[in-house]
PDB file of C-alpha atoms in Angstrom:
ATOM      1  CA  UNK A 154     -35.233  -3.326  16.861  1.00 51.00           C
ATOM      2  CA  UNK A 155     -37.607  -5.720  15.108  1.00 55.00           C
ATOM      3  CA  UNK A 156     -40.946  -4.373  13.600  1.00 61.00           C
ATOM      4  CA  UNK A 157     -44.105  -4.614  15.104  1.00 64.00           C
ATOM      5  CA  UNK A 158     -46.369  -7.584  14.309  1.00 68.00           C
ATOM      6  CA  UNK A 159     -49.677  -7.061  12.914  1.00 63.00           C
ATOM      7  CA  UNK A 160     -52.536  -9.017  11.254  1.00 67.00           C
ATOM      8  CA  UNK A 161     -52.052  -8.297   7.620  1.00 70.00           C
ATOM      9  CA  UNK A 162     -55.540  -9.579   6.897  1.00 73.00           C
ATOM     10  CA  UNK A 163     -57.228  -6.975   8.712  1.00 78.00           C
ATOM     11  CA  UNK A 164     -57.865  -3.358   7.437  1.00 86.00           C
ATOM     12  CA  UNK A 165     -55.445  -0.780   9.039  1.00 90.00           C
ATOM     13  CA  UNK A 166     -56.079   2.907   9.924  1.00 91.00           C
ATOM     14  CA  UNK A 167     -55.792   5.432   6.888  1.00 93.00           C
ATOM     15  CA  UNK A 168     -53.101   7.314   9.057  1.00 93.00           C
ATOM     16  CA  UNK A 169     -49.758   7.061   7.103  1.00 93.00           C
ATOM     17  CA  UNK A 170     -47.550   4.483   8.951  1.00 90.00           C
ATOM     18  CA  UNK A 171     -50.261   3.415  11.230  1.00 90.00           C
ATOM     19  CA  UNK A 172     -50.865  -0.316  11.492  1.00 87.00           C
ATOM     20  CA  UNK A 173     -53.411  -0.385  14.178  1.00 88.00           C
ATOM     21  CA  UNK A 174     -57.369  -1.515  13.076  1.00 86.00           C
ATOM     22  CA  UNK A 175     -59.628   1.130  12.419  1.00 89.00           C
ATOM     23  CA  UNK A 176     -62.862   1.549  14.504  1.00 83.00           C
ATOM     24  CA  UNK A 177     -64.045   5.112  13.840  1.00 85.00           C
ATOM     25  CA  UNK A 178     -65.538   6.774  10.884  1.00 88.00           C
ATOM     26  CA  UNK A 179     -67.998   9.734  10.476  1.00 86.00           C
ATOM     27  CA  UNK A 180     -71.542   8.825  11.646  1.00 77.00           C
ATOM     28  CA  UNK A 181     -72.894   7.705   8.112  1.00 78.00           C
ATOM     29  CA  UNK A 182     -69.803   5.723   7.387  1.00 78.00           C
ATOM     30  CA  UNK A 183     -70.126   1.994   7.443  1.00 79.00           C
ATOM     31  CA  UNK A 184     -66.216   0.938   7.892  1.00 87.00           C
ATOM     32  CA  UNK A 185     -63.658   2.232  10.144  1.00 88.00           C
ATOM     33  CA  UNK A 186     -61.138   4.522   8.751  1.00 91.00           C
ATOM     34  CA  UNK A 187     -59.078   5.782  12.106  1.00 91.00           C
ATOM     35  CA  UNK A 188     -58.049   4.019  15.070  1.00 89.00           C
ATOM     36  CA  UNK A 189     -58.647   5.644  18.386  1.00 85.00           C
ATOM     37  CA  UNK A 190     -55.105   7.322  18.249  1.00 91.00           C
ATOM     38  CA  UNK A 191     -55.909   9.073  14.750  1.00 93.00           C
ATOM     39  CA  UNK A 192     -59.743   9.473  14.827  1.00 90.00           C
ATOM     40  CA  UNK A 193     -60.625  13.121  13.727  1.00 90.00           C
ATOM     41  CA  UNK A 194     -63.007  15.370  15.735  1.00 90.00           C
ATOM     42  CA  UNK A 195     -66.757  13.960  15.087  1.00 86.00           C
ATOM     43  CA  UNK A 196     -65.708  10.607  14.317  1.00 85.00           C
ATOM     44  CA  UNK A 197     -67.654   7.571  16.246  1.00 78.00           C
ATOM     45  CA  UNK A 198     -66.905   4.090  16.730  1.00 75.00           C
ATOM     46  CA  UNK A 199     -68.668   2.191  13.846  1.00 77.00           C
ATOM     47  CA  UNK A 200     -67.125  -1.227  13.975  1.00 68.00           C
ATOM     48  CA  UNK A 201     -68.976  -2.145  17.251  1.00 72.00           C
ATOM     49  CA  UNK A 202     -72.522  -2.010  18.287  1.00 77.00           C
ATOM     50  CA  UNK A 203     -73.277   1.422  19.731  1.00 80.00           C
ATOM     51  CA  UNK A 204     -75.589   2.567  22.811  1.00 86.00           C
ATOM     52  CA  UNK A 205     -78.916   2.900  21.631  1.00 88.00           C
ATOM     53  CA  UNK A 206     -79.605   5.886  23.585  1.00 90.00           C
ATOM     54  CA  UNK A 207     -80.340   8.806  21.600  1.00 87.00           C
ATOM     55  CA  UNK A 208     -76.991  10.486  20.689  1.00 82.00           C
ATOM     56  CA  UNK A 209     -74.739   8.209  22.503  1.00 84.00           C
ATOM     57  CA  UNK A 210     -71.746   7.181  20.506  1.00 77.00           C
ATOM     58  CA  UNK A 211     -70.530   4.765  23.239  1.00 83.00           C
ATOM     59  CA  UNK A 212     -69.983   1.032  22.516  1.00 82.00           C
ATOM     60  CA  UNK A 213     -72.973  -0.908  24.039  1.00 87.00           C
ATOM     61  CA  UNK A 214     -71.950  -3.810  26.405  1.00 88.00           C
ATOM     62  CA  UNK A 215     -75.260  -4.140  28.605  1.00 92.00           C
ATOM     63  CA  UNK A 216     -78.231  -6.209  28.080  1.00 92.00           C
ATOM     64  CA  UNK A 217     -80.631  -8.234  30.180  1.00 93.00           C
ATOM     65  CA  UNK A 218     -79.100 -11.765  30.885  1.00 90.00           C
ATOM     66  CA  UNK A 219     -79.201 -14.405  28.219  1.00 88.00           C
ATOM     67  CA  UNK A 220     -79.279 -11.969  25.304  1.00 86.00           C
ATOM     68  CA  UNK A 221     -76.077 -12.187  23.104  1.00 80.00           C
ATOM     69  CA  UNK A 222     -75.238  -8.518  22.056  1.00 83.00           C
ATOM     70  CA  UNK A 223     -75.245  -5.387  24.078  1.00 87.00           C
ATOM     71  CA  UNK A 224     -78.008  -2.839  23.420  1.00 90.00           C
ATOM     72  CA  UNK A 225     -76.915   0.065  26.051  1.00 92.00           C
ATOM     73  CA  UNK A 226     -73.603   1.606  27.446  1.00 90.00           C
ATOM     74  CA  UNK A 227     -72.560   1.664  31.177  1.00 91.00           C
ATOM     75  CA  UNK A 228     -74.214   5.008  31.733  1.00 93.00           C
ATOM     76  CA  UNK A 229     -77.677   4.261  29.949  1.00 94.00           C
ATOM     77  CA  UNK A 230     -78.273   0.590  31.150  1.00 92.00           C
ATOM     78  CA  UNK A 231     -81.426  -0.157  33.243  1.00 94.00           C
ATOM     79  CA  UNK A 232     -81.385  -1.979  36.554  1.00 94.00           C
ATOM     80  CA  UNK A 233     -81.216  -5.664  35.810  1.00 93.00           C
ATOM     81  CA  UNK A 234     -78.790  -5.555  32.812  1.00 92.00           C
ATOM     82  CA  UNK A 235     -75.575  -7.102  32.814  1.00 92.00           C
ATOM     83  CA  UNK A 236     -72.327  -6.865  30.860  1.00 89.00           C
ATOM     84  CA  UNK A 237     -72.968  -9.496  27.906  1.00 86.00           C
ATOM     85  CA  UNK A 238     -70.083  -8.751  25.601  1.00 76.00           C
ATOM     86  CA  UNK A 239     -67.442 -11.408  26.226  1.00 71.00           C
ATOM     87  CA  UNK A 240     -63.918 -10.056  27.368  1.00 69.00           C
ATOM     88  CA  UNK A 241     -62.359 -11.350  24.090  1.00 63.00           C
ATOM     89  CA  UNK A 242     -64.617  -9.068  21.989  1.00 60.00           C
ATOM     90  CA  UNK A 243     -63.646  -5.694  24.161  1.00 62.00           C
ATOM     91  CA  UNK A 244     -61.033  -3.411  23.249  1.00 60.00           C
ATOM     92  CA  UNK A 245     -57.657  -4.182  24.530  1.00 59.00           C
ATOM     93  CA  UNK A 246     -55.241  -1.990  26.151  1.00 56.00           C
ATOM     94  CA  UNK A 247     -52.131  -3.812  25.200  1.00 53.00           C
ATOM     95  CA  UNK A 248     -51.444  -6.081  22.131  1.00 54.00           C
ATOM     96  CA  UNK A 249     -51.097 -10.174  23.017  1.00 55.00           C
ATOM     97  CA  UNK A 250     -49.174 -11.258  20.189  1.00 58.00           C
ATOM     98  CA  UNK A 251     -45.306 -11.568  19.669  1.00 56.00           C
ATOM     99  CA  UNK A 252     -42.952  -9.124  17.688  1.00 58.00           C
ATOM    100  CA  UNK A 253     -42.354 -10.350  14.059  1.00 58.00           C
ATOM    101  CA  UNK A 254     -38.768 -11.157  14.744  1.00 56.00           C
ATOM    102  CA  UNK A 255     -39.633 -14.407  16.837  1.00 54.00           C
ATOM    103  CA  UNK A 256     -39.579 -13.481  20.580  1.00 53.00           C
ATOM    104  CA  UNK A 257     -42.419 -14.423  22.263  1.00 53.00           C
ATOM    105  CA  UNK A 258     -42.914 -11.461  24.346  1.00 51.00           C
ATOM    106  CA  UNK A 259     -40.575 -12.242  27.185  1.00 51.00           C
ATOM    107  CA  UNK A 260     -38.856  -9.378  28.907  1.00 49.00           C
TER     108      UNK A 260
END
């Protein structure tokens, strides 16, 4: 079986053997240290804009039409706000690249 493909230019999760991109750190941290699978209790997402509601660590996707970046999450957004974050910038549930062995993801 071929090893999984990953971008060697991006930082990786600190968990041994994990090649996923880190998004989580403790509240005062600036750069991600762990991926969503290896985040420790108390870690919050730091590599993306967080909701501006007090104490909410959820990623912000909502703002008023015409604005470039999200300010509030789905739970805290106001009437008239829309999802302003492009789909390509949202977390993915499955990889969209091929394996290192050269297959193109078929079958």
